[in-house]
Short mmCIF file of C-alpha atoms in Angstrom, two decimals:
data_model
loop_
_atom_site.label_atom_id
_atom_site.label_comp_id
_atom_site.label_asym_id
_atom_site.label_seq_id
_atom_site.Cartn_x
_atom_site.Cartn_y
_atom_site.Cartn_z
CA MET A 1486 -31.78 48.31 -16.21
CA ALA A 1487 -32.88 45.38 -18.32
CA SER A 1488 -29.69 45.65 -20.32
CA LEU A 1489 -27.67 45.61 -17.08
CA VAL A 1490 -29.27 42.33 -16.01
CA ALA A 1491 -28.88 40.69 -19.39
CA TYR A 1492 -25.35 41.68 -20.29
CA GLU A 1493 -22.20 42.67 -18.54
CA ASP A 1494 -21.05 45.01 -21.29
CA SER A 1495 -24.08 46.99 -22.41
CA ASP A 1496 -24.13 49.14 -25.51
CA SER A 1497 -24.18 52.90 -25.80
CA GLU A 1498 -28.00 53.03 -25.99
CA ALA A 1499 -28.32 51.38 -22.61
CA GLU A 1500 -25.84 53.86 -21.13
CA THR A 1501 -27.99 56.73 -22.41
CA GLU A 1502 -31.05 55.27 -20.76
CA LEU A 1503 -29.28 54.83 -17.45
CA ALA A 1504 -27.97 58.35 -17.50
CA GLY A 1505 -31.49 59.72 -17.69
CA GLY A 1506 -32.35 58.57 -14.15
CA PHE A 1507 -33.87 55.59 -12.50
CA HIS A 1508 -37.55 55.09 -11.57
CA PRO A 1509 -38.98 51.84 -10.26
CA ALA A 1510 -42.11 52.17 -12.32
CA SER A 1511 -40.11 52.70 -15.47
CA GLN A 1512 -38.01 49.69 -14.53
CA MET A 1513 -41.07 47.47 -14.39
CA GLU A 1514 -42.47 48.90 -17.55
CA ASP A 1515 -39.19 48.43 -19.40
CA THR A 1516 -38.79 44.91 -18.18
CA SER A 1517 -42.28 43.85 -19.01
CA THR A 1518 -41.80 44.95 -22.60
CA ALA A 1519 -38.73 42.75 -23.11
CA VAL A 1520 -38.88 40.03 -25.72
CA ARG A 1521 -40.18 36.71 -24.37
CA PRO A 1522 -40.58 33.38 -26.11
CA PRO A 1523 -44.13 32.67 -27.30
CA GLY A 1524 -46.26 31.20 -24.57
CA GLN A 1525 -43.89 31.77 -21.65
CA ASP A 1526 -41.99 34.45 -19.79
CA PHE A 1527 -39.26 34.36 -17.21
CA GLY A 1528 -41.66 33.75 -14.36
CA SER A 1529 -43.46 31.01 -16.26
CA ARG A 1530 -40.21 29.10 -16.81
CA VAL A 1531 -39.48 28.95 -13.10
CA LEU A 1532 -43.05 28.10 -12.13
CA ASP A 1533 -43.23 25.38 -14.77
CA ALA A 1534 -40.19 23.70 -13.20
CA THR A 1535 -41.85 23.63 -9.77
CA GLY A 1536 -44.88 21.87 -11.04
CA GLY A 1537 -47.25 24.87 -11.39
CA ARG A 1538 -49.24 25.67 -14.52
CA ALA A 1539 -47.55 28.19 -16.75
CA PRO A 1540 -49.63 31.36 -17.10
CA SER A 1541 -50.19 32.88 -20.50
CA PRO A 1542 -48.19 36.01 -21.21
CA GLU A 1543 -49.98 39.26 -20.72
CA ARG A 1544 -48.23 40.96 -23.60
CA GLY A 1545 -47.80 39.17 -26.85
CA SER A 1546 -46.87 42.15 -29.10
CA HIS A 1547 -43.51 43.84 -29.19
CA ASP A 1548 -43.60 47.56 -29.85
CA ASP A 1549 -39.93 48.38 -30.09
CA PRO A 1550 -37.65 45.70 -31.56
CA ALA A 1551 -34.62 47.97 -31.17
CA ARG A 1552 -34.90 47.78 -27.39
CA CYS A 1553 -35.15 43.98 -27.30
CA ARG A 1554 -32.89 42.24 -24.86
CA LEU A 1555 -32.46 38.53 -24.41
CA PRO A 1556 -33.86 37.58 -20.99
CA LEU A 1557 -31.32 36.34 -18.52
CA ALA A 1558 -33.09 33.04 -17.85
CA ARG A 1559 -33.27 32.25 -21.55
CA LEU A 1560 -29.60 33.09 -22.02
CA TRP A 1561 -28.72 30.72 -19.20
CA SER A 1562 -30.82 27.86 -20.57
CA GLN A 1563 -29.27 28.14 -24.04
CA ASP A 1564 -25.69 28.49 -22.86
CA PRO A 1565 -24.94 26.69 -19.59
CA GLY A 1566 -21.54 28.29 -19.41
CA SER A 1567 -23.01 31.80 -19.14
CA CYS A 1568 -24.12 31.42 -15.54
CA PRO A 1569 -25.19 34.73 -13.90
CA SER A 1570 -22.70 34.16 -11.13
CA GLN A 1571 -19.93 34.04 -13.71
CA ARG A 1572 -21.16 37.01 -15.74
CA LEU A 1573 -22.30 39.41 -13.00
CA GLN A 1574 -20.71 40.31 -9.69
CA TRP A 1575 -23.71 40.55 -7.38
CA PRO A 1576 -23.34 42.22 -3.99
CA ARG A 1577 -22.71 39.85 -1.12
CA PRO A 1578 -25.86 40.57 0.97
CA GLU A 1579 -28.56 39.02 -1.17
CA PRO A 1580 -32.15 39.32 0.08
CA GLU A 1581 -34.37 36.31 0.23
CA ALA A 1582 -37.15 36.13 -2.31
CA ALA A 1583 -40.29 35.93 -0.18
CA PHE A 1584 -43.74 35.81 -1.75
CA PRO A 1585 -46.82 37.01 0.14
CA ALA A 1586 -49.43 34.33 0.63
CA SER A 1587 -52.17 36.68 -0.62
CA LEU A 1588 -50.85 36.84 -4.18
CA PRO A 1589 -52.92 35.09 -6.85
CA ALA A 1590 -51.79 31.92 -8.63
CA ARG A 1591 -50.48 33.93 -11.60
CA LEU A 1592 -47.62 35.39 -9.66
CA SER A 1593 -44.82 37.23 -11.44
CA LEU A 1594 -41.33 37.10 -10.06
CA TRP A 1595 -40.89 40.77 -10.70
CA THR A 1596 -41.87 42.88 -7.73
CA SER A 1597 -43.73 46.17 -8.04
CA GLN A 1598 -41.50 48.01 -5.58
CA ALA A 1599 -37.74 47.91 -5.39
CA PRO A 1600 -36.47 46.68 -1.99
CA ALA A 1601 -34.07 48.59 0.18
CA GLY A 1602 -30.56 48.50 -1.19
CA HIS A 1603 -32.13 47.38 -4.51
CA VAL A 1604 -30.75 44.10 -5.70
CA PRO A 1605 -32.42 42.83 -8.90
CA LEU A 1606 -34.85 40.17 -7.84
CA ALA A 1607 -34.22 38.12 -10.96
CA GLY A 1608 -30.63 37.60 -9.91
CA ALA A 1609 -31.66 36.58 -6.39
CA CYS A 1610 -34.18 34.05 -7.70
CA LEU A 1611 -31.87 32.68 -10.37
CA LYS A 1612 -29.13 32.05 -7.85
CA GLN A 1613 -31.45 29.72 -5.98
CA VAL A 1614 -32.53 27.68 -9.01
CA ARG A 1615 -30.85 24.28 -9.01
CA VAL A 1616 -31.19 21.45 -11.51
CA CYS A 1617 -31.80 18.05 -9.90
CA TRP A 1618 -31.43 14.98 -12.11
CA GLU A 1619 -33.64 12.16 -10.96
CA THR A 1620 -33.15 8.49 -11.71
CA SER A 1621 -35.65 8.67 -14.54
CA GLY A 1622 -33.30 10.98 -16.42
CA SER A 1623 -35.64 13.99 -16.61
CA PRO A 1624 -34.36 17.25 -15.16
CA GLU A 1625 -36.31 18.82 -12.32
CA LEU A 1626 -35.73 22.37 -11.18
CA SER A 1627 -36.06 23.01 -7.47
CA VAL A 1628 -36.46 26.56 -6.24
CA GLY A 1629 -34.72 27.08 -2.92
CA ALA A 1630 -37.04 29.86 -1.77
CA ARG A 1631 -40.30 27.95 -1.44
CA ALA A 1632 -42.96 29.25 0.86
CA GLY A 1633 -42.49 27.86 4.37
CA SER A 1634 -39.84 25.30 3.42
CA GLU A 1635 -36.69 26.97 4.79
CA GLY A 1636 -35.95 29.73 7.20
CA PRO A 1637 -33.79 32.80 6.54
CA GLY A 1638 -30.69 31.14 8.01
CA LYS A 1639 -30.95 28.03 5.84
CA SER A 1640 -31.60 30.14 2.75
CA GLY A 1641 -28.51 32.23 3.44
CA SER A 1642 -26.34 29.17 3.91
CA SER A 1643 -27.61 27.67 0.64
CA LEU A 1644 -26.82 30.89 -1.19
CA GLN A 1645 -23.35 30.96 0.32
CA ARG A 1646 -22.84 27.31 -0.65
CA LYS A 1647 -23.94 28.06 -4.20
CA ARG A 1648 -21.53 30.98 -4.41
CA CYS A 1649 -18.66 28.71 -3.31
CA GLU A 1650 -19.58 26.19 -5.98
CA ASP A 1651 -19.47 28.88 -8.66
CA CYS A 1652 -16.12 30.30 -7.56
CA VAL A 1653 -12.85 29.03 -9.02
CA VAL A 1654 -10.73 27.30 -6.36
CA PRO A 1655 -7.05 28.28 -6.68
CA TYR A 1656 -4.42 25.54 -7.01
CA THR A 1657 -2.63 24.60 -3.81
CA PRO A 1658 0.83 22.96 -4.03
CA LYS A 1659 1.16 19.50 -2.50
CA ARG A 1660 3.60 20.66 0.15
CA LEU A 1661 1.06 23.24 1.39
CA ARG A 1662 -1.94 20.90 1.45
CA PRO A 1663 -3.15 19.67 4.86
CA LEU A 1664 -2.25 16.14 5.79
CA PRO A 1665 -5.08 13.56 5.80
CA ALA A 1666 -6.62 12.61 9.09
CA PRO A 1667 -4.99 9.60 10.78
CA HIS A 1668 -6.79 6.31 10.31
CA THR A 1669 -8.35 4.50 13.20
CA GLY A 1670 -7.43 0.97 14.16
CA ALA A 1671 -10.36 -0.48 12.24
CA ASP A 1672 -9.48 1.50 9.11
CA ARG A 1673 -5.86 0.45 9.39
CA GLY A 1674 -6.92 -3.17 9.59
CA LYS A 1675 -9.10 -2.83 6.49
CA ASP A 1676 -6.25 -1.23 4.57
CA ALA A 1677 -3.96 -4.07 5.57
CA GLU A 1678 -6.44 -6.62 4.31
CA ALA A 1679 -6.84 -4.80 1.01
CA GLN A 1680 -3.17 -4.05 0.32
CA GLY A 1681 -1.49 -7.06 1.90
CA PRO A 1682 1.39 -6.97 4.38
CA HIS A 1683 3.15 -3.67 4.91
CA ALA A 1684 6.78 -3.49 3.89
CA GLY A 1685 9.26 -2.27 6.49
CA ARG A 1686 7.26 -3.42 9.52
CA VAL A 1687 9.53 -4.21 12.47
CA PRO A 1688 9.14 -7.92 13.32
CA ALA A 1689 8.72 -9.18 16.84
CA PRO A 1690 11.46 -11.26 18.49
CA LEU A 1691 11.31 -14.97 17.71
CA CYS A 1692 10.63 -16.94 20.89
CA VAL A 1693 12.41 -20.28 20.59
CA ALA A 1694 13.03 -22.72 23.42
CA PRO A 1695 16.72 -22.92 24.37
CA GLU A 1696 16.72 -26.72 24.32
CA ALA A 1697 16.53 -28.75 21.14
CA SER A 1698 13.40 -30.50 19.96
CA GLU A 1699 12.62 -33.81 21.60
CA PHE A 1700 12.60 -35.47 18.20
CA ILE A 1701 16.04 -34.11 17.29
CA GLN A 1702 17.71 -34.57 20.68
CA PRO A 1703 18.46 -38.32 20.26
CA TYR A 1704 20.36 -37.67 17.01
CA LEU A 1705 22.61 -34.87 18.24
CA ASP A 1706 25.22 -37.03 19.98
CA SER A 1707 25.36 -39.77 17.36
CA GLN A 1708 26.86 -39.80 13.89
CA TYR A 1709 24.55 -39.37 10.93
CA LYS A 1710 23.48 -42.73 9.59
CA GLU A 1711 22.05 -43.83 6.29
CA THR A 1712 19.34 -41.64 4.79
CA LYS A 1713 15.92 -43.23 4.53
CA ILE A 1714 13.40 -42.23 1.92
CA PRO A 1715 10.19 -40.87 3.53
CA LYS A 1716 6.82 -42.27 2.58
CA LYS A 1717 4.10 -40.04 4.06
CA VAL A 1718 3.35 -36.40 4.80
CA LEU A 1719 3.85 -35.32 8.41
CA PHE A 1720 2.75 -31.65 8.15
CA HIS A 1721 1.05 -29.62 5.45
CA LEU A 1722 2.02 -26.00 6.03
CA ARG A 1723 -0.25 -23.32 4.58
CA GLY A 1724 0.19 -19.62 5.21
CA HIS A 1725 1.79 -17.99 2.19
CA GLN A 1726 -0.48 -16.05 -0.16
CA GLY A 1727 1.75 -16.65 -3.19
CA PRO A 1728 4.15 -19.20 -4.69
CA VAL A 1729 6.89 -20.42 -2.35
CA ASN A 1730 10.32 -19.97 -3.93
CA SER A 1731 12.57 -21.93 -1.56
CA VAL A 1732 12.81 -23.70 1.80
CA GLN A 1733 15.87 -24.21 4.02
CA TRP A 1734 16.42 -25.93 7.36
CA CYS A 1735 18.42 -24.13 10.03
CA PRO A 1736 22.07 -25.25 9.65
CA VAL A 1737 22.65 -25.48 13.44
CA SER A 1738 21.75 -29.00 14.58
CA ALA A 1739 20.19 -27.92 17.89
CA ARG A 1740 17.89 -25.48 16.07
CA SER A 1741 17.28 -27.60 12.98
CA HIS A 1742 13.56 -27.89 13.75
CA LEU A 1743 13.24 -24.37 12.29
CA LEU A 1744 12.41 -24.05 8.61
CA LEU A 1745 12.80 -20.88 6.51
CA SER A 1746 10.54 -20.24 3.52
CA THR A 1747 10.47 -17.39 0.99
CA SER A 1748 7.51 -16.43 -1.15
CA MET A 1749 6.30 -14.18 -3.91
CA ASP A 1750 3.82 -12.62 -1.43
CA LYS A 1751 6.62 -10.25 -0.23
CA THR A 1752 7.27 -12.19 2.99
CA PHE A 1753 9.47 -14.91 4.43
CA LYS A 1754 8.42 -17.11 7.34
CA VAL A 1755 10.01 -19.22 10.05
CA TRP A 1756 8.21 -22.46 10.93
CA ASN A 1757 8.49 -25.10 13.61
CA ALA A 1758 8.37 -27.87 11.04
CA VAL A 1759 9.27 -30.80 13.33
CA ASP A 1760 7.25 -30.47 16.55
CA SER A 1761 4.02 -28.65 15.69
CA GLY A 1762 4.09 -27.50 12.08
CA SER A 1763 3.14 -23.96 13.14
CA CYS A 1764 4.36 -20.62 11.81
CA LEU A 1765 6.51 -18.91 14.46
CA GLN A 1766 7.03 -15.56 12.73
CA THR A 1767 6.24 -13.76 9.48
CA TYR A 1768 8.66 -11.11 8.24
CA SER A 1769 7.29 -8.37 5.95
CA LEU A 1770 10.42 -6.34 5.34
CA HIS A 1771 10.18 -6.15 1.55
CA SER A 1772 7.80 -4.28 -0.73
CA GLU A 1773 8.16 -6.79 -3.56
CA ALA A 1774 8.56 -10.55 -3.95
CA VAL A 1775 11.24 -12.24 -1.79
CA ARG A 1776 13.16 -14.53 -4.09
CA ALA A 1777 16.16 -15.40 -1.91
CA ALA A 1778 16.77 -15.79 1.83
CA ARG A 1779 19.44 -17.71 3.73
CA TRP A 1780 20.16 -18.69 7.30
CA SER A 1781 23.40 -17.32 8.66
CA PRO A 1782 25.91 -20.03 9.66
CA CYS A 1783 25.23 -19.24 13.34
CA GLY A 1784 21.52 -19.98 12.91
CA ARG A 1785 20.36 -16.77 14.63
CA ARG A 1786 20.06 -14.43 11.66
CA ILE A 1787 18.41 -14.44 8.25
CA LEU A 1788 19.68 -12.63 5.18
CA SER A 1789 16.95 -11.80 2.64
CA GLY A 1790 16.86 -10.16 -0.78
CA GLY A 1791 13.90 -9.33 -2.98
CA PHE A 1792 12.66 -7.77 -6.15
CA ASP A 1793 12.56 -4.38 -4.38
CA PHE A 1794 16.40 -4.16 -4.66
CA ALA A 1795 16.66 -4.35 -0.85
CA LEU A 1796 18.90 -6.54 1.33
CA HIS A 1797 18.16 -7.13 5.04
CA LEU A 1798 19.93 -9.08 7.76
CA THR A 1799 17.45 -9.73 10.58
CA ASP A 1800 18.30 -10.89 14.08
CA LEU A 1801 15.66 -13.40 15.13
CA GLU A 1802 16.10 -13.00 18.88
CA THR A 1803 15.66 -9.21 18.95
CA GLY A 1804 13.72 -8.63 15.72
CA THR A 1805 16.11 -5.84 14.68
CA GLN A 1806 17.83 -5.38 11.33
CA LEU A 1807 21.57 -5.61 11.73
CA PHE A 1808 22.22 -4.72 8.11
CA SER A 1809 20.23 -3.03 5.36
CA GLY A 1810 21.50 -2.38 1.87
CA GLN A 1811 20.11 -1.20 -1.43
CA SER A 1812 21.28 -2.96 -4.55
CA ASP A 1813 20.93 -1.63 -8.08
CA PHE A 1814 19.19 -4.78 -9.36
CA ARG A 1815 16.50 -7.25 -8.33
CA ILE A 1816 17.91 -10.00 -6.11
CA THR A 1817 17.36 -13.61 -7.18
CA THR A 1818 20.16 -15.44 -5.32
CA LEU A 1819 22.59 -14.86 -2.45
CA LYS A 1820 25.09 -16.98 -0.51
CA PHE A 1821 27.26 -16.46 2.58
CA HIS A 1822 31.00 -16.95 2.27
CA PRO A 1823 31.87 -20.32 3.88
CA ARG A 1824 34.86 -18.89 5.76
CA ASP A 1825 34.11 -15.23 6.37
CA HIS A 1826 30.51 -15.12 7.56
CA SER A 1827 30.42 -11.32 7.40
CA VAL A 1828 30.64 -11.39 3.60
CA PHE A 1829 28.04 -12.58 1.14
CA VAL A 1830 27.63 -12.53 -2.64
CA CYS A 1831 24.34 -11.69 -4.36
CA GLY A 1832 23.18 -11.74 -7.96
CA GLY A 1833 20.03 -11.06 -9.91
CA PHE A 1834 18.72 -9.18 -12.92
CA SER A 1835 22.06 -7.64 -13.80
CA SER A 1836 25.26 -8.38 -15.67
CA GLU A 1837 27.28 -8.33 -12.47
CA MET A 1838 27.37 -9.87 -9.02
CA LYS A 1839 28.40 -8.03 -5.89
CA ALA A 1840 30.08 -9.04 -2.65
CA TRP A 1841 28.89 -7.12 0.43
CA ASP A 1842 30.56 -6.73 3.80
CA ILE A 1843 27.97 -6.61 6.59
CA ARG A 1844 30.33 -4.84 8.98
CA THR A 1845 30.76 -1.81 6.71
CA SER A 1846 27.49 -2.12 4.72
CA LYS A 1847 29.46 -1.60 1.53
CA VAL A 1848 30.22 -3.47 -1.66
CA VAL A 1849 33.75 -4.85 -1.48
CA ARG A 1850 33.96 -6.67 -4.83
CA SER A 1851 32.15 -6.80 -8.13
CA TYR A 1852 32.06 -9.62 -10.68
CA LYS A 1853 30.94 -8.64 -14.15
CA ALA A 1854 30.12 -10.80 -17.17
CA THR A 1855 28.32 -10.31 -20.47
CA ILE A 1856 25.02 -11.73 -19.23
CA GLN A 1857 21.57 -10.45 -18.30
CA GLN A 1858 20.71 -12.44 -15.16
CA THR A 1859 22.41 -14.58 -12.54
CA LEU A 1860 20.35 -17.65 -11.64
CA ASP A 1861 22.38 -19.24 -8.83
CA ILE A 1862 25.67 -18.97 -6.93
CA LEU A 1863 27.66 -21.87 -5.45
CA PHE A 1864 30.83 -21.60 -3.33
CA LEU A 1865 33.38 -24.38 -3.76
CA ARG A 1866 35.82 -25.72 -1.18
CA GLU A 1867 37.35 -23.20 1.24
CA GLY A 1868 35.52 -20.32 -0.44
CA SER A 1869 38.40 -19.22 -2.66
CA GLU A 1870 36.36 -20.00 -5.77
CA PHE A 1871 32.68 -19.90 -6.61
CA LEU A 1872 30.42 -20.72 -9.56
CA SER A 1873 27.62 -18.73 -11.12
CA SER A 1874 24.92 -19.91 -13.52
CA THR A 1875 23.40 -17.45 -15.98
CA ASP A 1876 20.47 -17.17 -18.35
CA ALA A 1877 22.57 -17.47 -21.52
CA SER A 1878 21.13 -20.23 -23.70
CA SER A 1879 22.21 -19.62 -27.29
CA ARG A 1880 24.27 -22.03 -29.38
CA ASP A 1881 27.49 -20.05 -28.82
CA SER A 1882 26.96 -19.56 -25.05
CA ALA A 1883 29.61 -21.97 -23.79
CA ASP A 1884 31.45 -19.07 -22.14
CA ARG A 1885 28.43 -17.73 -20.24
CA THR A 1886 26.24 -20.58 -18.96
CA ILE A 1887 28.39 -21.59 -15.94
CA ILE A 1888 31.33 -19.41 -14.94
CA ALA A 1889 34.03 -20.12 -12.30
CA TRP A 1890 35.32 -17.04 -10.45
CA ASP A 1891 38.23 -16.28 -8.17
CA PHE A 1892 36.72 -14.67 -5.10
CA GLN A 1893 39.68 -12.44 -4.18
CA SER A 1894 40.68 -11.07 -7.58
CA SER A 1895 37.21 -11.11 -9.25
CA ALA A 1896 38.80 -12.79 -12.27
CA LYS A 1897 37.25 -15.56 -14.35
CA ILE A 1898 38.93 -18.90 -13.81
CA SER A 1899 37.03 -20.85 -16.46
CA ASN A 1900 34.13 -20.17 -18.77
CA GLN A 1901 34.25 -23.41 -20.79
CA ILE A 1902 32.30 -25.63 -18.37
CA PHE A 1903 28.84 -26.36 -19.78
CA HIS A 1904 28.67 -26.59 -23.56
CA GLU A 1905 25.02 -27.49 -24.08
CA ARG A 1906 22.35 -24.95 -24.96
CA TYR A 1907 20.36 -25.14 -21.73
CA THR A 1908 20.25 -22.79 -18.76
CA CYS A 1909 20.99 -24.07 -15.26
CA PRO A 1910 18.53 -22.62 -12.71
CA SER A 1911 20.22 -24.21 -9.65
CA LEU A 1912 23.54 -25.65 -8.50
CA THR A 1913 24.38 -27.94 -5.56
CA LEU A 1914 27.59 -29.31 -4.08
CA HIS A 1915 28.11 -32.92 -3.06
CA PRO A 1916 28.87 -33.17 0.68
CA ARG A 1917 31.69 -35.75 0.42
CA GLU A 1918 33.06 -35.90 -3.11
CA PRO A 1919 34.68 -33.04 -5.11
CA VAL A 1920 31.79 -32.77 -7.57
CA PHE A 1921 28.80 -30.53 -8.05
CA LEU A 1922 25.50 -30.95 -9.90
CA ALA A 1923 23.61 -28.50 -12.12
CA GLN A 1924 19.88 -28.55 -12.76
CA THR A 1925 19.30 -27.90 -16.46
CA ASN A 1926 16.29 -26.90 -18.52
CA GLY A 1927 16.95 -29.97 -20.63
CA ASN A 1928 15.07 -31.95 -17.92
CA TYR A 1929 18.14 -33.63 -16.48
CA LEU A 1930 20.79 -33.13 -13.79
CA ALA A 1931 24.39 -32.84 -15.00
CA LEU A 1932 27.42 -33.88 -12.94
CA PHE A 1933 30.64 -31.80 -12.97
CA SER A 1934 34.03 -31.93 -11.32
CA ALA A 1935 34.51 -29.30 -8.60
CA VAL A 1936 38.21 -28.77 -9.43
CA TRP A 1937 39.73 -27.17 -12.46
CA PRO A 1938 39.01 -27.67 -15.39
CA TYR A 1939 35.49 -28.52 -14.12
CA ARG A 1940 34.73 -31.26 -16.65
CA MET A 1941 31.23 -32.60 -17.10
CA SER A 1942 30.60 -36.33 -16.72
CA ARG A 1943 29.34 -37.93 -19.90
CA ARG A 1944 28.47 -41.27 -18.33
CA ARG A 1945 26.23 -40.17 -15.47
CA ARG A 1946 23.05 -38.16 -15.99
CA TYR A 1947 19.90 -37.98 -13.84
CA GLU A 1948 16.78 -37.87 -15.98
CA GLY A 1949 13.02 -38.33 -15.52
CA HIS A 1950 11.82 -35.04 -14.04
CA LYS A 1951 10.67 -31.83 -15.73
CA VAL A 1952 12.00 -28.32 -15.34
CA GLU A 1953 10.13 -26.38 -18.07
CA GLY A 1954 11.48 -22.96 -17.18
CA TYR A 1955 10.85 -23.12 -13.42
CA SER A 1956 13.65 -22.49 -10.94
CA VAL A 1957 13.58 -26.10 -9.73
CA GLY A 1958 16.05 -26.80 -6.95
CA CYS A 1959 18.11 -29.89 -6.26
CA GLU A 1960 20.08 -31.18 -3.27
CA CYS A 1961 22.14 -34.11 -2.04
CA SER A 1962 21.41 -36.00 1.16
CA PRO A 1963 23.78 -35.40 4.12
CA ASP A 1964 25.50 -38.75 3.55
CA GLY A 1965 25.72 -38.16 -0.22
CA ASP A 1966 23.94 -41.36 -1.24
CA LEU A 1967 20.73 -39.83 -2.54
CA LEU A 1968 19.94 -36.95 -4.85
CA LEU A 1969 16.68 -35.01 -4.44
CA THR A 1970 14.95 -32.77 -6.99
CA GLY A 1971 11.55 -31.28 -7.64
CA SER A 1972 9.64 -31.31 -10.90
CA ALA A 1973 7.44 -28.96 -12.90
CA ASP A 1974 4.54 -31.44 -12.71
CA GLY A 1975 4.50 -31.43 -8.87
CA ARG A 1976 6.45 -34.63 -8.27
CA ILE A 1977 9.48 -35.13 -6.01
CA LEU A 1978 12.09 -37.52 -7.38
CA VAL A 1979 14.83 -39.28 -5.41
CA TYR A 1980 17.83 -40.67 -7.35
CA SER A 1981 20.66 -42.91 -6.32
CA PHE A 1982 23.82 -40.86 -6.63
CA ARG A 1983 26.03 -43.84 -7.56
CA THR A 1984 23.86 -45.46 -10.21
CA ALA A 1985 21.78 -42.47 -11.37
CA SER A 1986 18.69 -44.68 -11.12
CA ARG A 1987 15.41 -43.46 -9.71
CA ALA A 1988 14.93 -44.64 -6.12
CA ARG A 1989 11.43 -43.24 -5.47
CA THR A 1990 8.86 -40.79 -6.77
CA LEU A 1991 6.63 -38.85 -4.38
CA HIS A 1992 3.40 -37.28 -5.61
CA GLY A 1993 2.87 -34.34 -3.31
CA HIS A 1994 1.85 -31.17 -5.19
CA THR A 1995 -0.59 -30.17 -7.89
CA GLN A 1996 1.67 -27.44 -9.30
CA ALA A 1997 5.41 -27.18 -9.88
CA CYS A 1998 7.58 -28.32 -6.98
CA VAL A 1999 10.43 -25.79 -7.02
CA GLY A 2000 12.18 -26.60 -3.74
CA ALA A 2001 13.21 -29.79 -1.92
CA THR A 2002 15.70 -30.25 0.92
CA PHE A 2003 16.79 -33.03 3.28
CA HIS A 2004 16.83 -32.47 7.04
CA PRO A 2005 20.44 -32.10 8.29
CA VAL A 2006 19.92 -34.32 11.36
CA LEU A 2007 16.84 -36.51 10.98
CA PRO A 2008 17.66 -39.29 8.51
CA SER A 2009 14.15 -39.65 7.07
CA ALA A 2010 12.75 -36.10 6.93
CA LEU A 2011 12.58 -33.67 4.06
CA ALA A 2012 10.69 -30.49 3.13
CA THR A 2013 9.21 -29.53 -0.22
CA CYS A 2014 7.52 -26.37 -1.51
CA SER A 2015 5.48 -25.67 -4.60
CA TRP A 2016 4.26 -22.90 -6.86
CA GLU A 2017 0.76 -23.19 -5.38
CA GLY A 2018 2.00 -21.70 -2.09
CA ASP A 2019 2.11 -24.70 0.26
CA ILE A 2020 4.90 -26.56 2.08
CA LYS A 2021 4.95 -30.25 2.99
CA ILE A 2022 7.07 -32.02 5.59
CA TRP A 2023 7.70 -35.66 4.75
CA HIS A 2024 8.69 -38.37 7.22
#
């Protein structure tokens, strides 16, 4: 029997002994003669772990070395992988090891009489031994069957729990696994704080008063007069959690108190930047940074594109998405067609630009060039032609820096426009003269003709600001007399368009000012945004 407890595959000698019959007395006698380490036996090892004093072994001599078997407890301590539950298949009903209170202190874990159903007591006791590692780092064995500590029900549950721990859990495919429990409102709020705004959330309708702002109303019926350079900050708008990429006033005069801002925090916002300086709505439709967003010409919709390859057209009054498309590249710029407002062109981290039709949600045209990224797009008069600036900046890149395209045929009209080895992160069109300006990484603004062959002016150049790799925007005033640009050092510079001289410098931001725009109605208001995530309204 001792060989049955110690090993799963016993030898032929053990089989001969078992065939001779089984007697409890012989079992105890055979077990007691098994080889034990000097100074301790199986019972002493368990009692030592519980804090008791280890009794001296009663038998120190070994009469028959041929019948020696390695005790089960010693085998387990030397090889942790040879757990009894893994080596032996014990019957499921396991009796509880109960010790009479009348036994002396030198108690042996081997009983003198075999219980009903006879399950080896060593296996029952060993299944309840558990190693507990304390903070001091020393292992402490805790025997589950202590006198008076647990009842029969608790002991059975602990044995069942131990058996489950020893069993191998089969692999369950993901599609067959149970779904996690739904989160409560508090948990959902914590997740939102930890992960940021959720992409794809349906925005609420934008509540805007039907009448125009009281500050804008006096200017609606009169012609735009001379632009005045602002001197002080009217509102300091904070709300974005990342750099602000661009700002744009609503193109409709009656709703021009609304300001649109895009940010690297995966959102774009609509502000009341004239009356209160408050955020009216935050749109979290993208899962990545929102680099480009534009007002529709009607002033009631916003077209947005981000680094998640997604395009969305959102109706502000209902909060619904009228159009959703998936591009095959990250979006960095997009513009509506000046004539057909259902068509827009977008570009980004790709060698081609694509024209989408909102009515069919399909790509209608594609414009491909040997480039890696499109930085900006600018439609010329009537929308039959448009310009694109790229990231090409090598010495032989005269055919890739600024390209003129025919919108209908997708053919290149001219690729010999800008011959200097600088990229142009932004383009802007003059409101009254047939010229356009390009912001260059050479820290100056270049002036070009807006008609073929698109020659660059050699006599007029606007210098004094810094670009330094940022996508710094530029814009002309509504009357065309002033030119506005940001700077990588946080300044806002205003130039005279006629003389190219610096009219004023505004110190408004601590980090790069990447966006600046004049108000379309108010003659002395402008908005600026910076890489630190704030927006300022100047008046």
